[in-house]
Tab-separated table of C-alpha atoms in Angstrom:
chain	number	residue	atom	x	y	z
Y	1	MET	CA	-12.751	-0.606	-13.664
Y	2	CYS	CA	-12.552	0.416	-17.558
Y	3	GLY	CA	-11.556	-2.829	-19.008
Y	4	ARG	CA	-13.278	-2.079	-22.766
Y	5	TYR	CA	-14.072	1.296	-24.723
Y	6	LEU	CA	-15.105	1.904	-28.159
Y	7	PHE	CA	-13.880	4.324	-30.777
Y	8	ASP	CA	-15.868	5.623	-32.664
Y	9	PRO	CA	-13.237	7.412	-36.070
Y	10	MET	CA	-17.106	9.216	-36.637
Y	11	THR	CA	-17.890	10.134	-33.256
Y	12	GLY	CA	-17.417	14.259	-33.367
Y	13	GLU	CA	-13.194	15.304	-32.827
Y	14	LEU	CA	-12.308	11.449	-33.026
Y	15	LYS	CA	-12.188	11.683	-37.295
Y	16	GLU	CA	-10.015	13.631	-36.829
Y	17	TYR	CA	-7.648	12.353	-33.792
Y	18	TYR	CA	-8.039	9.341	-36.433
Y	19	LYS	CA	-6.970	10.647	-39.475
Y	20	LEU	CA	-3.471	12.052	-38.053
Y	21	ALA	CA	-3.439	8.533	-36.261
Y	22	PHE	CA	-3.322	6.869	-39.606
Y	23	GLN	CA	-0.733	9.278	-40.978
Y	24	MET	CA	1.981	8.296	-38.106
Y	25	LYS	CA	1.545	4.517	-38.919
Y	26	GLN	CA	0.313	3.972	-42.380
Y	27	ASP	CA	-1.253	0.538	-41.314
Y	28	ASP	CA	-4.999	0.540	-40.030
Y	29	LEU	CA	-5.748	1.414	-36.718
Y	30	LYS	CA	-8.372	-0.589	-35.359
Y	31	THR	CA	-11.426	0.848	-34.074
Y	32	GLY	CA	-15.114	0.001	-32.519
Y	33	GLU	CA	-14.155	-2.121	-29.328
Y	34	ILE	CA	-10.781	-1.745	-28.224
Y	35	PHE	CA	-9.189	-3.876	-25.533
Y	36	PRO	CA	-6.687	-3.940	-23.204
Y	37	SER	CA	-2.329	-4.382	-24.801
Y	38	GLU	CA	-4.465	-2.868	-28.149
Y	39	GLU	CA	-1.888	0.296	-29.838
Y	40	VAL	CA	-4.848	2.976	-29.284
Y	41	ILE	CA	-4.895	6.758	-29.639
Y	42	THR	CA	-4.107	9.187	-27.327
Y	43	LEU	CA	-3.756	13.042	-26.623
Y	44	GLY	CA	-0.779	15.170	-24.875
Y	45	SER	CA	-0.181	18.182	-25.023
Y	46	GLY	CA	0.307	20.492	-28.351
Y	47	PRO	CA	1.619	23.768	-29.867
Y	48	ASP	CA	-1.473	26.664	-30.211
Y	49	GLN	CA	-3.919	24.965	-27.709
Y	50	LYS	CA	-4.250	21.924	-29.896
Y	51	LEU	CA	-3.961	18.228	-28.642
Y	52	ARG	CA	-0.990	16.278	-29.760
Y	53	VAL	CA	-1.669	12.803	-31.581
Y	54	ALA	CA	-0.007	10.204	-30.478
Y	55	LEU	CA	-0.076	5.826	-30.634
Y	56	THR	CA	0.498	4.357	-27.136
Y	57	THR	CA	-0.014	0.353	-25.913
Y	58	TRP	CA	-3.186	0.303	-23.613
Y	59	GLY	CA	-1.856	-1.329	-20.467
Y	60	PHE	CA	1.743	-0.540	-18.361
Y	61	SER	CA	3.371	-4.383	-18.974
Y	62	ASN	CA	4.057	-5.891	-15.471
Y	63	HIS	CA	7.351	-9.075	-16.124
Y	64	GLN	CA	6.289	-10.395	-12.512
Y	65	ASN	CA	3.181	-11.880	-13.510
Y	66	LYS	CA	2.834	-10.449	-17.494
Y	67	GLN	CA	-0.696	-8.970	-17.182
Y	68	ARG	CA	-0.782	-5.591	-18.325
Y	69	LEU	CA	-1.920	-2.401	-15.814
Y	70	ILE	CA	-4.767	-1.357	-17.075
Y	71	ASN	CA	-6.042	0.541	-14.958
Y	72	ALA	CA	-5.268	3.081	-12.404
Y	73	ARG	CA	-7.249	4.433	-9.401
Y	74	SER	CA	-7.149	8.528	-9.380
Y	75	GLU	CA	-7.679	8.499	-5.677
Y	76	THR	CA	-3.958	7.175	-5.391
Y	77	VAL	CA	-2.198	8.227	-8.188
Y	78	GLU	CA	0.047	10.821	-5.916
Y	79	GLU	CA	1.438	8.571	-3.866
Y	80	LYS	CA	2.012	4.746	-5.505
Y	81	PRO	CA	5.333	4.229	-6.824
Y	82	THR	CA	4.209	2.526	-10.297
Y	83	PHE	CA	1.844	5.891	-10.883
Y	84	ARG	CA	3.490	8.891	-8.680
Y	85	GLN	CA	6.325	10.358	-11.189
Y	86	GLU	CA	3.614	9.292	-14.626
Y	87	PHE	CA	1.299	11.535	-12.722
Y	88	ARG	CA	3.815	14.521	-12.455
Y	89	ARG	CA	5.022	14.668	-16.123
Y	90	HIS	CA	3.145	12.318	-18.534
Y	91	ARG	CA	0.093	13.162	-18.275
Y	92	CYS	CA	-2.495	12.085	-21.431
Y	93	LEU	CA	-6.286	11.204	-22.431
Y	94	PHE	CA	-7.955	8.580	-24.121
Y	95	PRO	CA	-10.783	10.163	-26.950
Y	96	MET	CA	-13.197	7.885	-26.932
Y	97	SER	CA	-16.909	7.607	-27.770
Y	98	GLY	CA	-17.693	5.362	-24.844
Y	99	PHE	CA	-16.886	2.699	-22.090
Y	100	TYR	CA	-18.311	-0.692	-21.094
Y	101	GLU	CA	-19.240	-2.368	-18.560
Y	102	TRP	CA	-20.971	-5.521	-17.440
Y	103	ASN	CA	-23.851	-6.102	-15.199
Y	104	LYS	CA	-24.829	-8.819	-12.676
Y	105	ASP	CA	-26.066	-10.669	-15.404
Y	106	LYS	CA	-23.314	-10.029	-17.491
Y	107	GLU	CA	-24.868	-8.081	-20.384
Y	108	ARG	CA	-22.885	-5.724	-21.732
Y	109	ILE	CA	-23.524	-2.066	-20.985
Y	110	LEU	CA	-22.095	0.789	-23.028
Y	111	PHE	CA	-22.276	4.776	-21.585
Y	112	THR	CA	-21.795	7.716	-23.638
Y	113	TYR	CA	-22.765	11.137	-24.348
Y	114	PRO	CA	-26.674	11.963	-25.320
Y	115	ASP	CA	-25.496	14.030	-28.454
Y	116	GLU	CA	-22.634	11.254	-29.147
Y	117	ARG	CA	-19.756	13.243	-28.709
Y	118	GLU	CA	-16.447	12.391	-28.007
Y	119	MET	CA	-15.784	11.502	-24.238
Y	120	TYR	CA	-11.654	12.245	-23.164
Y	121	VAL	CA	-10.441	10.219	-20.495
Y	122	ALA	CA	-7.791	11.252	-17.852
Y	123	GLY	CA	-4.313	9.081	-18.631
Y	124	LEU	CA	-1.303	8.366	-17.779
Y	125	TYR	CA	1.804	7.141	-20.316
Y	126	ARG	CA	5.444	6.118	-19.977
Y	127	VAL	CA	7.917	4.806	-22.031
Y	128	LYS	CA	9.734	1.004	-20.958
Y	129	ASP	CA	12.013	-0.761	-23.281
Y	130	GLY	CA	11.533	1.499	-26.347
Y	131	GLN	CA	7.358	1.453	-26.315
Y	132	THR	CA	5.202	4.116	-25.570
Y	133	GLU	CA	2.500	2.464	-22.031
Y	134	SER	CA	-0.446	3.898	-20.793
Y	135	VAL	CA	-2.911	3.532	-18.920
Y	136	ILE	CA	-6.895	4.951	-18.123
Y	137	LEU	CA	-7.041	6.492	-14.719
Y	138	THR	CA	-10.818	5.397	-12.564
Y	139	THR	CA	-13.165	7.072	-10.094
Y	140	GLU	CA	-15.896	6.912	-7.699
Y	141	PRO	CA	-18.731	5.731	-10.691
Y	142	ASN	CA	-21.840	8.707	-10.873
Y	143	GLU	CA	-25.509	8.004	-10.280
Y	144	LEU	CA	-25.592	6.492	-14.054
Y	145	VAL	CA	-22.717	3.817	-13.434
Y	146	GLU	CA	-23.051	2.755	-10.080
Y	147	PRO	CA	-25.637	0.377	-10.376
Y	148	ILE	CA	-23.382	-1.085	-12.832
Y	149	HIS	CA	-20.407	-1.137	-11.508
Y	150	ASN	CA	-18.553	0.149	-8.821
Y	151	ARG	CA	-15.664	2.222	-10.670
Y	152	MET	CA	-16.141	4.012	-13.470
Y	153	PRO	CA	-13.333	6.432	-16.058
Y	154	LEU	CA	-11.945	9.520	-15.105
Y	155	ILE	CA	-13.813	11.812	-17.012
Y	156	ILE	CA	-12.474	15.439	-18.379
Y	157	ASP	CA	-14.361	18.037	-19.388
Y	158	LYS	CA	-12.465	19.258	-23.086
Y	159	LYS	CA	-12.336	23.024	-21.185
Y	160	ASP	CA	-10.465	20.725	-18.624
Y	161	ALA	CA	-7.655	18.903	-21.546
Y	162	ARG	CA	-5.438	21.622	-21.482
Y	163	ASP	CA	-5.236	22.263	-16.820
Y	164	TRP	CA	-5.156	18.285	-17.391
Y	165	LEU	CA	-2.418	17.558	-19.682
Y	166	GLU	CA	-0.131	21.017	-18.119
Y	167	ASN	CA	-0.827	21.901	-15.197
Y	168	THR	CA	-0.008	19.696	-12.005
Y	169	GLU	CA	-1.761	21.489	-9.346
Y	170	LYS	CA	-5.230	21.465	-11.682
Y	171	ALA	CA	-4.728	18.287	-12.615
Y	172	ALA	CA	-4.004	17.064	-8.769
Y	173	LEU	CA	-7.379	18.870	-8.303
Y	174	LEU	CA	-9.690	16.922	-11.086
Y	175	LEU	CA	-8.512	13.707	-9.656
Y	176	HIS	CA	-10.762	14.302	-7.428
Y	177	LYS	CA	-13.940	15.879	-8.771
Y	178	THR	CA	-17.250	14.612	-8.592
Y	179	ASP	CA	-18.360	13.515	-11.900
Y	180	GLU	CA	-21.047	15.633	-12.768
Y	181	SER	CA	-21.373	14.088	-17.023
Y	182	LYS	CA	-24.465	13.457	-18.140
Y	183	LEU	CA	-24.205	10.064	-19.462
Y	184	VAL	CA	-26.329	7.750	-20.867
Y	185	LEU	CA	-26.763	3.903	-21.054
Y	186	GLN	CA	-27.713	1.498	-23.015
Y	187	LYS	CA	-27.833	-2.422	-23.431
Y	188	ILE	CA	-25.603	-3.909	-26.020
Y	189	PRO	CA	-27.522	-7.537	-27.396
Y	190	LYS	CA	-25.898	-10.299	-27.031
Y	191	ASP	CA	-25.181	-11.170	-31.243
Y	192	LYS	CA	-23.459	-7.382	-30.975
Y	193	ASN	CA	-20.561	-9.067	-29.033
């Protein structure tokens, strides 16, 4: 599961995405540790082989229990009624610096790339009651994440970003890819919480 992630606007291309989003909103955008239900930067397909920046609310609202659905299992999005149409028509990417999980000792762990470049995570979006909402797709963990948690975000290589966003057949194959991201982890001291 991915319940928090890091958006550092000084990480790689995140700086440019942040500038574009700031121009759209004309207000402060949340950076640092990102929580569900916050307005977040997501990416869609744009012209000229560029990624288009959008602002969405992290989590699909659920009027039955008022809790937001923040994640969807990549293995089942093609069948689940809640996500099937969004997978076919409304795929997005969550740009981030890294993602957090907690170990059995309740220590917070940050997973990033060793060269501190940006990470792209598969997502879906929908428009409901005039608001654009988004969810992160999760998958089986890789060897680094597995001892900490039984799920991790579905990371999309930048070279596959256009396929994820524009080609449903290729996106379906990416749903089931084995994660081979070369990530590193670091424990976050409690005083940084």
